[in-house]
Coordinates of C-alpha atoms in Angstrom, one line a residue:
Chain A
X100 CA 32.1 -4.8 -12.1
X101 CA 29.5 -5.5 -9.9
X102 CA 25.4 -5.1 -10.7
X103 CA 24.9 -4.3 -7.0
X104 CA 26.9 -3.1 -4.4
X105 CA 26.9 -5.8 -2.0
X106 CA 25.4 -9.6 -2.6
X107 CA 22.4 -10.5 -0.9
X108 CA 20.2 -13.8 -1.3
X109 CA 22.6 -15.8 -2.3
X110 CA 21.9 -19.2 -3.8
X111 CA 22.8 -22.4 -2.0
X112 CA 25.6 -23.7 -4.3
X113 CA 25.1 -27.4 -2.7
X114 CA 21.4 -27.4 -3.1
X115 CA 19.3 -29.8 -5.1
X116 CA 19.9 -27.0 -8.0
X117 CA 24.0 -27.5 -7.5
X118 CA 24.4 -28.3 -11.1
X119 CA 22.5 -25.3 -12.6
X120 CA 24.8 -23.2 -10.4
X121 CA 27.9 -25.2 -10.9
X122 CA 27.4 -24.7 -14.9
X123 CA 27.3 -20.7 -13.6
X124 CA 30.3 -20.8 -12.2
X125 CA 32.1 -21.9 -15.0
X126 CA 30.0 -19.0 -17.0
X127 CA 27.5 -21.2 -19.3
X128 CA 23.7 -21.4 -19.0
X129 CA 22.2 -24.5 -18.0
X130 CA 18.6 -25.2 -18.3
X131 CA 17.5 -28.3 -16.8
X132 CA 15.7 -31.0 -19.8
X133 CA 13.9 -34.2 -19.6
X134 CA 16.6 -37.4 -20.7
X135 CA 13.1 -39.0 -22.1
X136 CA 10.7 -36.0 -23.1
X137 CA 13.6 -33.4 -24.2
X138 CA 11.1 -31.0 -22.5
X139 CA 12.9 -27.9 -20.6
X140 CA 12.0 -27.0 -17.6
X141 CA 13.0 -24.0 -15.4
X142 CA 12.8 -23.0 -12.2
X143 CA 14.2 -26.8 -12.2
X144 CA 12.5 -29.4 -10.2
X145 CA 12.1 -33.1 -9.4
X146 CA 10.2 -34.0 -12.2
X147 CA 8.9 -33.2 -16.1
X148 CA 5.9 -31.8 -16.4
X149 CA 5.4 -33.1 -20.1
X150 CA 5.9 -36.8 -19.7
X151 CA 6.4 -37.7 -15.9
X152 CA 10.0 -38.6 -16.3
X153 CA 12.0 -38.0 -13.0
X154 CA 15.3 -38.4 -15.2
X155 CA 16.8 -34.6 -16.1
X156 CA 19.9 -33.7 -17.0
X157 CA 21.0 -29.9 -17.1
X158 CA 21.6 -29.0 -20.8
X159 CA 24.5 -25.9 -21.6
X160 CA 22.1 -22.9 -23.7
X161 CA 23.5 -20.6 -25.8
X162 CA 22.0 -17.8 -22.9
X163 CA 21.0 -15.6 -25.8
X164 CA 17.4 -14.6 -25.6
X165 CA 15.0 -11.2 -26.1
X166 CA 13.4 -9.5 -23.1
X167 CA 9.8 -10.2 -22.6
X168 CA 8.9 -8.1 -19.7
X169 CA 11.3 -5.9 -17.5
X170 CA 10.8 -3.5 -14.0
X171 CA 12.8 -0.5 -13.2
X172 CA 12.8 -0.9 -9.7
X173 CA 13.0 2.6 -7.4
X174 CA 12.5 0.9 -3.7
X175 CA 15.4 0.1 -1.8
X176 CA 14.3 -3.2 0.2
X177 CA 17.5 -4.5 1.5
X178 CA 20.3 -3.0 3.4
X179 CA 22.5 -4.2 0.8
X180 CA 20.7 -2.3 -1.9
X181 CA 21.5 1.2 -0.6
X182 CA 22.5 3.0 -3.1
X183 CA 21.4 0.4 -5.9
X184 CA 18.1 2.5 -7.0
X185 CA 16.9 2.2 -9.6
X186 CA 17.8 -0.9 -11.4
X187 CA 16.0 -3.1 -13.6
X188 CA 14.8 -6.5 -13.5
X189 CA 13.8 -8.0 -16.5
X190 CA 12.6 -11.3 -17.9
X191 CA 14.8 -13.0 -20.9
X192 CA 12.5 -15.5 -22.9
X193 CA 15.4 -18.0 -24.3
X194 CA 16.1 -18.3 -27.8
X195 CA 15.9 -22.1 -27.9
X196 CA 12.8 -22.9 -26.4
X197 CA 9.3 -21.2 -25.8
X198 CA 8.2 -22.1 -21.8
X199 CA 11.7 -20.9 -20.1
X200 CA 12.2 -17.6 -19.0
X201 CA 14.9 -16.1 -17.1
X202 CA 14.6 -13.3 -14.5
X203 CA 18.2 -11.2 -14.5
X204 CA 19.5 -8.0 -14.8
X205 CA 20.5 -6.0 -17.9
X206 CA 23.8 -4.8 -17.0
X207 CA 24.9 -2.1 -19.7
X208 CA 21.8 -0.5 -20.2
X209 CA 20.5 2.8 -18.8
X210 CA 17.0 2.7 -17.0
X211 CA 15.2 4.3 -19.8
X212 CA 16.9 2.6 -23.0
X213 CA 15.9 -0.8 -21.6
X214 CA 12.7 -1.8 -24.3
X215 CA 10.6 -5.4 -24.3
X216 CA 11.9 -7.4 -27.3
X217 CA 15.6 -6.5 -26.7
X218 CA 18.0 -9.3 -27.7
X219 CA 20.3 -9.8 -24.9
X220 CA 22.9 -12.5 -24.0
X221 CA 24.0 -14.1 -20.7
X222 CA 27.0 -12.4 -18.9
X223 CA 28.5 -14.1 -15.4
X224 CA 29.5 -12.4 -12.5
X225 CA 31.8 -14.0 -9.8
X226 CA 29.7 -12.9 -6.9
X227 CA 31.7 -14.8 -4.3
X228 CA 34.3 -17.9 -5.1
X229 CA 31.5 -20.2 -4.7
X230 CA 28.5 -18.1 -6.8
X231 CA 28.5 -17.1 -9.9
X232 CA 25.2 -15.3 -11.3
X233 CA 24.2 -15.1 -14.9
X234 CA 23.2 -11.5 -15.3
X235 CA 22.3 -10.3 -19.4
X236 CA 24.0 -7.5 -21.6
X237 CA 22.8 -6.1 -24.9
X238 CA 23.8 -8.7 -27.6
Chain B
X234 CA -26.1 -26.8 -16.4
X235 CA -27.0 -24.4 -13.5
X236 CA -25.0 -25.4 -9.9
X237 CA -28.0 -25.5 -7.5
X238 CA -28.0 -25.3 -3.9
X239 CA -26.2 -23.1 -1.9
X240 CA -26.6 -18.9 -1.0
X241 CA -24.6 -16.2 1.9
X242 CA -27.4 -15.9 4.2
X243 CA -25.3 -13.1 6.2
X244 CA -22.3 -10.8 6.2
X245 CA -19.8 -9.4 8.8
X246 CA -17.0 -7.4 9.5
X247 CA -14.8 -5.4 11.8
X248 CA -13.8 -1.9 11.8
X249 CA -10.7 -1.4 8.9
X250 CA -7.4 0.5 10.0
X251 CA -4.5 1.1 8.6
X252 CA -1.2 -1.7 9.1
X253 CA -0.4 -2.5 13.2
X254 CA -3.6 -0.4 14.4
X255 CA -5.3 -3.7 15.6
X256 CA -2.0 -5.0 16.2
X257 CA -3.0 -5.2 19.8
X258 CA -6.7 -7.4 19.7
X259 CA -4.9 -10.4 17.3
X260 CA -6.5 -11.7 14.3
X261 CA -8.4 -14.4 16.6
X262 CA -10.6 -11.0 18.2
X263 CA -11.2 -9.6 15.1
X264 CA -11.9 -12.9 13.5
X265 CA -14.7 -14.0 16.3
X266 CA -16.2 -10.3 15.7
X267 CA -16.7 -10.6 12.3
X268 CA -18.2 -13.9 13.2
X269 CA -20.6 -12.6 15.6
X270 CA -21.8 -9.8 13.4
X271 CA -22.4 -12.1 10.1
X272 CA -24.5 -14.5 12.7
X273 CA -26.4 -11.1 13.6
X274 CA -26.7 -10.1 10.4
X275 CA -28.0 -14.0 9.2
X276 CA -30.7 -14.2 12.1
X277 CA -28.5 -17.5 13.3
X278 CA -27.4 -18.3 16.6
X279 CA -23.0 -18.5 17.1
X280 CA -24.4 -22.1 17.6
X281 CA -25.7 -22.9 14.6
X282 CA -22.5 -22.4 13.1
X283 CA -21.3 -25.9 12.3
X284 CA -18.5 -25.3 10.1
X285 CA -15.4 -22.8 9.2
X286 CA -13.6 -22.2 5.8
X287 CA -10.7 -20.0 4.8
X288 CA -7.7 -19.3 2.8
X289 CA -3.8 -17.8 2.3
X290 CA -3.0 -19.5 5.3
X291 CA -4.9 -17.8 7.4
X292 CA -3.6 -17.7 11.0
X293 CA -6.7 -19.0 12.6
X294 CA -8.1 -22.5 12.1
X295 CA -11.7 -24.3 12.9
X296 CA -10.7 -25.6 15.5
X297 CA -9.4 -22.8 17.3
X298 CA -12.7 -21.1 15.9
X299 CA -14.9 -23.5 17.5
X300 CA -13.7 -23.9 20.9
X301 CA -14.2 -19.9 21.1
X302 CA -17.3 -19.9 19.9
X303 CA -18.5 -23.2 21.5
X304 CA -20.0 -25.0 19.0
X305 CA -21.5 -28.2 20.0
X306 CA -21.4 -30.2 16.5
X307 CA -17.9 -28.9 14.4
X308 CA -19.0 -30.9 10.8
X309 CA -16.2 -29.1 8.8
X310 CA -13.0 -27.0 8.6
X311 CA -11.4 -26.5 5.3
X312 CA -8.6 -24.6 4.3
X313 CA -8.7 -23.9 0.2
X314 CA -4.8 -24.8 -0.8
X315 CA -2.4 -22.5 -2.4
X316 CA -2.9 -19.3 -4.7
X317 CA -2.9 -16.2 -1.9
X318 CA -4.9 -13.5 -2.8
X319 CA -6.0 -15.4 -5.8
X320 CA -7.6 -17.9 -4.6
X321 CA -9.6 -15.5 -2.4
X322 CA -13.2 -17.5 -3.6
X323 CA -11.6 -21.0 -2.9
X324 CA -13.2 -21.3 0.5
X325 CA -16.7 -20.3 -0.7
X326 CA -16.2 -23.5 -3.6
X327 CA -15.5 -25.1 -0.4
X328 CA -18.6 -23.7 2.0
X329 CA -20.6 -24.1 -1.0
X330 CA -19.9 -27.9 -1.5
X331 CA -19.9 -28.5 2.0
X332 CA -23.8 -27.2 2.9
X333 CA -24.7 -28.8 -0.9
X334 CA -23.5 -32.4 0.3
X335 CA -24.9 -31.8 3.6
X336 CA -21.3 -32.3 5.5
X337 CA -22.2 -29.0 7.4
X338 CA -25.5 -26.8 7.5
X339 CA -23.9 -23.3 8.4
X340 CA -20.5 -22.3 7.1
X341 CA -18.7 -19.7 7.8
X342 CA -16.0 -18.2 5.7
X343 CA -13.5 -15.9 7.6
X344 CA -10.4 -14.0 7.2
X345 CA -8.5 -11.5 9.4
X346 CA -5.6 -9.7 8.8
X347 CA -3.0 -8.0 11.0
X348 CA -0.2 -6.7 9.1
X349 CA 2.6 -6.9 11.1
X350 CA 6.1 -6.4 9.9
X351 CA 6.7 -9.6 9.0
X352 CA 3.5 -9.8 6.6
X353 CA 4.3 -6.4 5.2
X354 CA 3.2 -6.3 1.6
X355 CA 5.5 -3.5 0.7
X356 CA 8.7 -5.7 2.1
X357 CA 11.0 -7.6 1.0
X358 CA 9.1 -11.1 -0.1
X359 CA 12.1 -13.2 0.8
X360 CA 13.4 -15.0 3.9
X361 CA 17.2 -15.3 4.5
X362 CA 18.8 -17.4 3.9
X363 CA 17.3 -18.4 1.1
X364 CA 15.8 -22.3 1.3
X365 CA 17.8 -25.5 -0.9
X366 CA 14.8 -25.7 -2.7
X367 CA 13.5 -22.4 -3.2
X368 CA 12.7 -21.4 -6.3
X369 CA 12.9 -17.4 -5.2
X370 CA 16.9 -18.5 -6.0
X371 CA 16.4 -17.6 -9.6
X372 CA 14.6 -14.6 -8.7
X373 CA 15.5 -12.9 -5.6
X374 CA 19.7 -12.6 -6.0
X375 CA 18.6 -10.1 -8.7
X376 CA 16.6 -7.8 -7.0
X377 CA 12.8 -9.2 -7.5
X378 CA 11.7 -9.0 -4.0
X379 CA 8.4 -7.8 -3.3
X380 CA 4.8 -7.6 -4.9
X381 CA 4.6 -4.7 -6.6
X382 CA 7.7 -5.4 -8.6
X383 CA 6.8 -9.0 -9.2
X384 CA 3.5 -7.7 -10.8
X385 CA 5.0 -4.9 -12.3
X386 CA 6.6 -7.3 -14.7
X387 CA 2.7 -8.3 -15.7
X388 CA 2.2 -4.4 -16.3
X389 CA 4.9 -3.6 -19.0
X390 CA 4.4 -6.7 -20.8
X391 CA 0.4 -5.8 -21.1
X392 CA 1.5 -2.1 -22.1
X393 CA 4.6 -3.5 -24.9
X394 CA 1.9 -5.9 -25.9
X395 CA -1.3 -4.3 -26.5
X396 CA -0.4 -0.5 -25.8
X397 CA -1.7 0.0 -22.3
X398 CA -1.3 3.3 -20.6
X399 CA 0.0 4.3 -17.2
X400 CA -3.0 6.7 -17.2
X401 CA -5.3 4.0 -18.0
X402 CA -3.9 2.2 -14.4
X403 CA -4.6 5.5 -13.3
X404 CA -8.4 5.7 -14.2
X405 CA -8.9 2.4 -12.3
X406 CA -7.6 4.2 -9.0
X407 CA -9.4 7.0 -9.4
X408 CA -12.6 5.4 -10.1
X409 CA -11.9 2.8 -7.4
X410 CA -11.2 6.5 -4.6
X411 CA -14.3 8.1 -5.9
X412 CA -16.3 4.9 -4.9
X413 CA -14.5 4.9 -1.8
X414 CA -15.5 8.6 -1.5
X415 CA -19.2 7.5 -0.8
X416 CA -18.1 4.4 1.9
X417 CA -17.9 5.2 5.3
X418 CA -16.2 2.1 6.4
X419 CA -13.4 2.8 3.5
X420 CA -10.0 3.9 4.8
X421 CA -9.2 6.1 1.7
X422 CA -11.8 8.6 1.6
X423 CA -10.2 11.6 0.1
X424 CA -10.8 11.8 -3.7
X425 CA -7.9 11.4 -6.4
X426 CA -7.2 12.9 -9.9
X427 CA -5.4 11.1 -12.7
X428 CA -2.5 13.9 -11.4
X429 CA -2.6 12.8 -8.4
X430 CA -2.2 9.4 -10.0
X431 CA 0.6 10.5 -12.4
X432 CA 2.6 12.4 -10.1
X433 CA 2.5 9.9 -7.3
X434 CA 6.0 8.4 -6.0
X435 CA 7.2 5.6 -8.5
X436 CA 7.6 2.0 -7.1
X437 CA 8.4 -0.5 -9.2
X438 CA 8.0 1.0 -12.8
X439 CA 5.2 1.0 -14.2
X440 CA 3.7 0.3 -10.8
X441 CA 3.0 4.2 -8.7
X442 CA 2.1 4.4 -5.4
X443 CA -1.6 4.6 -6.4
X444 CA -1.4 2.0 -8.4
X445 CA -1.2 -0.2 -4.7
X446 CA -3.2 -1.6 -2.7
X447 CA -3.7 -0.4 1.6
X448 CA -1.7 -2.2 4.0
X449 CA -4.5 -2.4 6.4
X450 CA -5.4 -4.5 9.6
X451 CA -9.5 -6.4 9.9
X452 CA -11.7 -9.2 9.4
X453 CA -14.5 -10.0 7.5
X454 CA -16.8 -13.3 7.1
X455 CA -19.9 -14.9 5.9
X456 CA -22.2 -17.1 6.4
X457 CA -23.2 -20.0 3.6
X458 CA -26.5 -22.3 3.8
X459 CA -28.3 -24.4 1.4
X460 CA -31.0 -22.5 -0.3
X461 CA -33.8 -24.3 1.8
X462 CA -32.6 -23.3 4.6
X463 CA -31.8 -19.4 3.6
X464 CA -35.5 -18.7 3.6
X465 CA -36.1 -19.2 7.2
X466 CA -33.3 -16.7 8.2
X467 CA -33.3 -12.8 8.5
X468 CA -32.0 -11.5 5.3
X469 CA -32.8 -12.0 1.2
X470 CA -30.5 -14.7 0.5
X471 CA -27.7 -14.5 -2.4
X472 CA -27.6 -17.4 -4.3
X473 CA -24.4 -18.9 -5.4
X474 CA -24.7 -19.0 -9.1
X475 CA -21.2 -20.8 -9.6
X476 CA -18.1 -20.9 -7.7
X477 CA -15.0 -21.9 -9.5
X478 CA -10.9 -22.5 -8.7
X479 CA -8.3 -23.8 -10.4
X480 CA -5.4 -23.0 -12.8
X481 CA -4.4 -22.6 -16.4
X482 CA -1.4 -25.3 -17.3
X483 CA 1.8 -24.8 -15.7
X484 CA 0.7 -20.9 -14.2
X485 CA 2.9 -20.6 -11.4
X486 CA 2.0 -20.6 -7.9
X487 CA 4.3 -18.0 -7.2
X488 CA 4.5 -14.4 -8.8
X489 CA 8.1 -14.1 -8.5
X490 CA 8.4 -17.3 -11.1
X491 CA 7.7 -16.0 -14.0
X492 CA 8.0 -19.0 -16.1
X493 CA 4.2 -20.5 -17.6
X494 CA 3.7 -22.4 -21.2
X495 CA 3.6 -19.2 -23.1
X496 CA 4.8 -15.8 -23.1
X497 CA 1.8 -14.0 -22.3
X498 CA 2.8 -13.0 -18.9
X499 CA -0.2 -10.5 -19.3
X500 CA -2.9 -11.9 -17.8
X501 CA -4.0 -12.5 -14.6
X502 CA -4.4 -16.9 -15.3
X503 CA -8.1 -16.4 -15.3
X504 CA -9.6 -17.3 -18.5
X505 CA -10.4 -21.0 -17.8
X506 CA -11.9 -20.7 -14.3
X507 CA -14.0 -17.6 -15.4
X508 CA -15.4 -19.6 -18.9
X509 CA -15.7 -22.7 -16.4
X510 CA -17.9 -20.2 -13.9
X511 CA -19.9 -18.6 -17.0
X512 CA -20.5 -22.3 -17.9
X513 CA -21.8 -23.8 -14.5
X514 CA -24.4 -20.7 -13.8
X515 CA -25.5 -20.3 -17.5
X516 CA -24.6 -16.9 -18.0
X517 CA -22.2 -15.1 -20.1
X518 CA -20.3 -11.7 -19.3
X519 CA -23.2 -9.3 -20.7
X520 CA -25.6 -10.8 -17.7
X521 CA -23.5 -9.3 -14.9
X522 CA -24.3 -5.5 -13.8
X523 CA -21.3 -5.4 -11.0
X524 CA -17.6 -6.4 -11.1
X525 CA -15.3 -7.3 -7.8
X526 CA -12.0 -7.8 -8.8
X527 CA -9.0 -8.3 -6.7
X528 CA -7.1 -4.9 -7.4
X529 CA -3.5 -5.6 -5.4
X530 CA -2.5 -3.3 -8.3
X531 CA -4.4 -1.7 -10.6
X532 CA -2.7 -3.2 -13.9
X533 CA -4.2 -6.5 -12.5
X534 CA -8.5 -5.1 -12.4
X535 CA -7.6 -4.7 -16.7
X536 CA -6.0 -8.0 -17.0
X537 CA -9.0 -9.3 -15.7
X538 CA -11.7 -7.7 -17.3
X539 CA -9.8 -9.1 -20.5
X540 CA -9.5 -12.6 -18.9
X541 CA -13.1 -12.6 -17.3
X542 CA -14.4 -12.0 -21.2
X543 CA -15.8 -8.2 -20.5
X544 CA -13.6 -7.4 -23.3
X545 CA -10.8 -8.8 -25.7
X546 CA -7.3 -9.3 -24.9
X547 CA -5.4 -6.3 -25.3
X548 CA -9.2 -3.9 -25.3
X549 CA -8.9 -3.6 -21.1
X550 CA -7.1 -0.5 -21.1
X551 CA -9.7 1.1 -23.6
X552 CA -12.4 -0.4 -21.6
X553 CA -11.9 1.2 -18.6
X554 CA -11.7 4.4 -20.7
X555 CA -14.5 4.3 -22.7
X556 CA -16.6 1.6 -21.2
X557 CA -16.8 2.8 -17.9
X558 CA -15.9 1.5 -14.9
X559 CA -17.4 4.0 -12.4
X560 CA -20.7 4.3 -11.0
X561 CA -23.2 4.7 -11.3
X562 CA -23.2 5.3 -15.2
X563 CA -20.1 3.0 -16.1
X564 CA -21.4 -0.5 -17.8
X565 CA -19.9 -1.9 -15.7
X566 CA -19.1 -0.3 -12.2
X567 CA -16.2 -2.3 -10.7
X568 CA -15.2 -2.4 -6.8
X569 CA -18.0 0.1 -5.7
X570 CA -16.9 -0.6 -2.0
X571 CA -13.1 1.1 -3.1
X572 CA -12.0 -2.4 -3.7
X573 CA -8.3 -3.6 -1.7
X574 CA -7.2 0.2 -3.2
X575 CA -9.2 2.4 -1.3
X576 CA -11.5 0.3 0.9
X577 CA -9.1 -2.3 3.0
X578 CA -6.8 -5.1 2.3
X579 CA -8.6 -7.5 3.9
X580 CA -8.6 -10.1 1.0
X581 CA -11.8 -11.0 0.9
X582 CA -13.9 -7.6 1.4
X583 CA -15.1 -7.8 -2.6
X584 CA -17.8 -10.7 -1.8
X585 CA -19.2 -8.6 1.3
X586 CA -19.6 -5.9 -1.3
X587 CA -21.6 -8.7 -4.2
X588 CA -23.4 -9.4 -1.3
X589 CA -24.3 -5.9 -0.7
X590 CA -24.9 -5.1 -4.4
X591 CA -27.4 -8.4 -4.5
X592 CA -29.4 -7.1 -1.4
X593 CA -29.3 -3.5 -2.7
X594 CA -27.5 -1.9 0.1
X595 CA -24.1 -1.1 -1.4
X596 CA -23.3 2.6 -0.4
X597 CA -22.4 2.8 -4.3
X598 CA -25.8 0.6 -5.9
X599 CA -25.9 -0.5 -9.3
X600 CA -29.9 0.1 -10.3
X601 CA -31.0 -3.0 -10.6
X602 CA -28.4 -5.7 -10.0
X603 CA -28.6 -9.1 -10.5
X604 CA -25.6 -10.6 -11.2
X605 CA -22.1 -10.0 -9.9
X606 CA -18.6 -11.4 -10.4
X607 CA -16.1 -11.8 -7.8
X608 CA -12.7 -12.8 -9.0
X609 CA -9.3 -13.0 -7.2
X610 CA -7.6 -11.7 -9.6
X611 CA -4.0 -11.5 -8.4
X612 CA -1.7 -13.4 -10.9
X613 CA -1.2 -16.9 -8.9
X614 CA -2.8 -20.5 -9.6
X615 CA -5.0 -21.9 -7.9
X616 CA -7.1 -18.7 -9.1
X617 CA -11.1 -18.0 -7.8
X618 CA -14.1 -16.8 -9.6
X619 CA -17.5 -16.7 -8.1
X620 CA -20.7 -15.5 -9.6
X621 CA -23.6 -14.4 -7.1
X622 CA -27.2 -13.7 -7.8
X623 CA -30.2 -12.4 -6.5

């Protein structure tokens, strides 16, 4: 099933991020870590912050995490999101480090039920054959 | 160590309206207007203008500003790089080093707006398709798209966190409208109630329609000079007491990333720029009588009286109900023009207002002022924080 009714800003699967959503599509969470450092590093990018390193590698996670922050979201902003209001956005801070958080979705839980400090765990939906988005569920 | 040198000498602005109603002059009209009147206002001649400064990528530049206005000797033009909204005191850093260092004599520093409907704040932030390197790829499949949900997320951390009430959002709007109340160039005029606050449309939860910001079409500018020279000109100059930009480590850029060092995603990224401002004029918070915070949302005025050092972490939502925010009996009265809420969105309208409050001709004057804080507090890095003086 389906968080929204139809896809819309899809990510480019061939990008410079391929591997973070090639590790999607094969449902794990991969954040992106320094080969030196072991820093992580998310949104990923060209180089570590922490050491200078421009060697990364893009590390499976266990994509369980607690929800720092979220938005319940009543505006309808896209053609694509007729219908879709309200949902939630939230923020998942990782379990296994303390600078990476996630922006998702909470998919099995009602506008009103959704609290900060909720453990959650990465779910994948097969938005098209080529995309794959982690999304969260109550864990 | 006191940062000598530099003070606005004169203030300008066009008429504010409401989104596309100046669609049809072009932000280089309304920029060359507020020009003019900020010369008028100075005693200077367009002439003696010798160098431009802006920000947020502001659609005119120096030297499209200089062949308008004719100026025979363009010394400087200097955009301040990155940050939006928050980096709305970036180009006065700028004007100010540039008339300190002698690189320019006049400076002006302009903005103008026109909110057409591809600038529109209440719109989808993203362009399609997305970009390869984009980071709004992590953000924007699921739904984060515009500024009031980005900074909701801010909100409901600061309320899970410290306890922060939607009402006390709502007593920064109100206060913010009854300023507005006494402004004639304000577009929101009509008073508000914390009803009126609670019962207005929801947005992005816990963000209501009055917790937002105007969409709103103008220009505004001013005029910076070395100190010497602001006694031979027309009005009581303001002395810039410290102005300040820069970033806490690894604060994004962009709202929509909401990844930074820590988990305390409620704040507004402020802290080290406003200690650093404090620092360079000598002051502290208790010296300043006026506050002019960028308000995009109201959740964002109490992050920053908590990052600005008016009160603890966690104690703005109390402040602003017990402190009081309001003039003219608050402690301290905070966007007494009706700030980017009530007054316009025109980005950079809260250091007319200092100015104002320095010269004693705000519509909403503190008794006695002698220090006010400007601060673009919107949530991005670079950030902005400027303290003016008598």
């Amino acid at each position: 099933m389906s968080y929204f009714p139809t896809p819309f800003h899809l990510p480019p699967a061939d990008g410079p991020f391929a591997a973070y959503w090639a590790a999607a599509r094969d449902h794990r969470l991969a954040i992106q870590r320094c080969t030196d450092c072991h820093a992580w590093r998310h949104p990923p990018g060209p180089m570590c912050w922490a050491c200078g390193s421009r060697k990364a590698t893009f590390e499976a996670v266990s994509g369980r995490g607690n929800v720092l922050t979220y938005t319940i979201v009543h505006q309808e902003l896209l053609p694509e999101l007729a219908g879709a209001a309200p949902y939630n956005v939230v923020v998942v801070a990782l379990s296994e480090m303390v600078n990476v958080h996630i922006v998702g979705n909470v998919i099995d839980v009602a506008a009103g039920d959704l609290t900060v400090g909720m453990t959650v765990e990465a779910v994948f939906e097969d938005v098209t054959p080529d995309i794959t988005l982690p999304r969260f569920r109550r864990a | 160590m006191q940062n000598p040198g530099a003070s606005v000498v004169g203030i300008g602005q066009t008429q504010y309206a409401f989104r596309g109603q100046l669609a049809h002059r072009g932000t280089l009209d309304l920029a060359l207007e507020a020009i003019s009147r900020a010369a008028d206002d100075a005693g200077l001649e367009l002439h003696d203008i010798d160098g431009f400064a802006s920000f947020s990528g502001d659609s005119n530049d120096g030297g499209i500003l200089a062949f308008e206005l004719g100026i025979p000797d363009l010394r400087y033009s200097a955009m301040a790089w990155g940050g939006g909204g928050a980096n709305a005191l970036g180009p006065l850093v700028l004007a100010a080093d540039a008339v300190r260092q002698g690189s320019a004599h006049y400076v002006v520093v302009v903005r103008s707006i026109i909110m057409d409907e591809s600038a529109r704040y209440g719109r989808s932030l993203s362009q399609r398709p997305i970009g390869r390197f984009s980071d709004i790829q992590f953000s924007a499949p699921y739904g984060l798209l515009s500024p009031a949900q980005t900074f909701a997320l801010a909100a409901r951390r600061h309320m899970a966190l410290y306890g922060t009430t939607s009402e006390q959002f709502g007593r920064v709007a109100v206060a913010q409208r009854f300023h507005a109340t006494r402004n004639p160039m304000a577009l929101r005029r009509d008073p508000i109630t914390l009803e009126d606050h609670r019962t207005s449309r929801m947005i992005a939860d816990p963000i209501r329609k009055l917790d937002c910001c105007q969409e709103s079409d103008g220009a505004c500018a001013y005029i910076v000079t070395t100190n010497e020279r602001a006694l031979d000109l027309r009005q009581p100059p303001v002395r810039v007491l410290s102005a300040v930009m820069g970033g806490e480590p690894r604060y994004p850029s962009d709202p929509a990333n909401q990844n930074m060092r820590t988990h305390d995603l409620a704040t507004g990224g402020q802290k080290s720029v406003a200690s650093r401002a404090f620092r360079q004029a000598g002051l502290t918070p208790a010296d300043v009588q006026v506050a002019l915070l960028f308000d995009n949302f109201t959740p964002q005025v109490i992050m920053a009286l908590e990052d600005l050092g008016f009160c603890a972490a966690g104690e703005g939502g109390p402040f602003v109900e017990s402190e009081g925010i309001t003039w003219p009996d608050g402690r301290l009265p905070i966007n007494t023009h009706g700030g980017l809420h009530s007054e316009a969105y025109v980005h950079m309208n809260h250091v007319l207002e200092a100015v104002r409050q320095m010269r004693g001709t705000s519509t909403s004057q503190v008794a006695d002022a002698e220090v006010a804080i400007v601060a673009g507090t919107a949530g991005r890095s670079p950030t902005s924080v400027a303290l003016l003086g008598r």
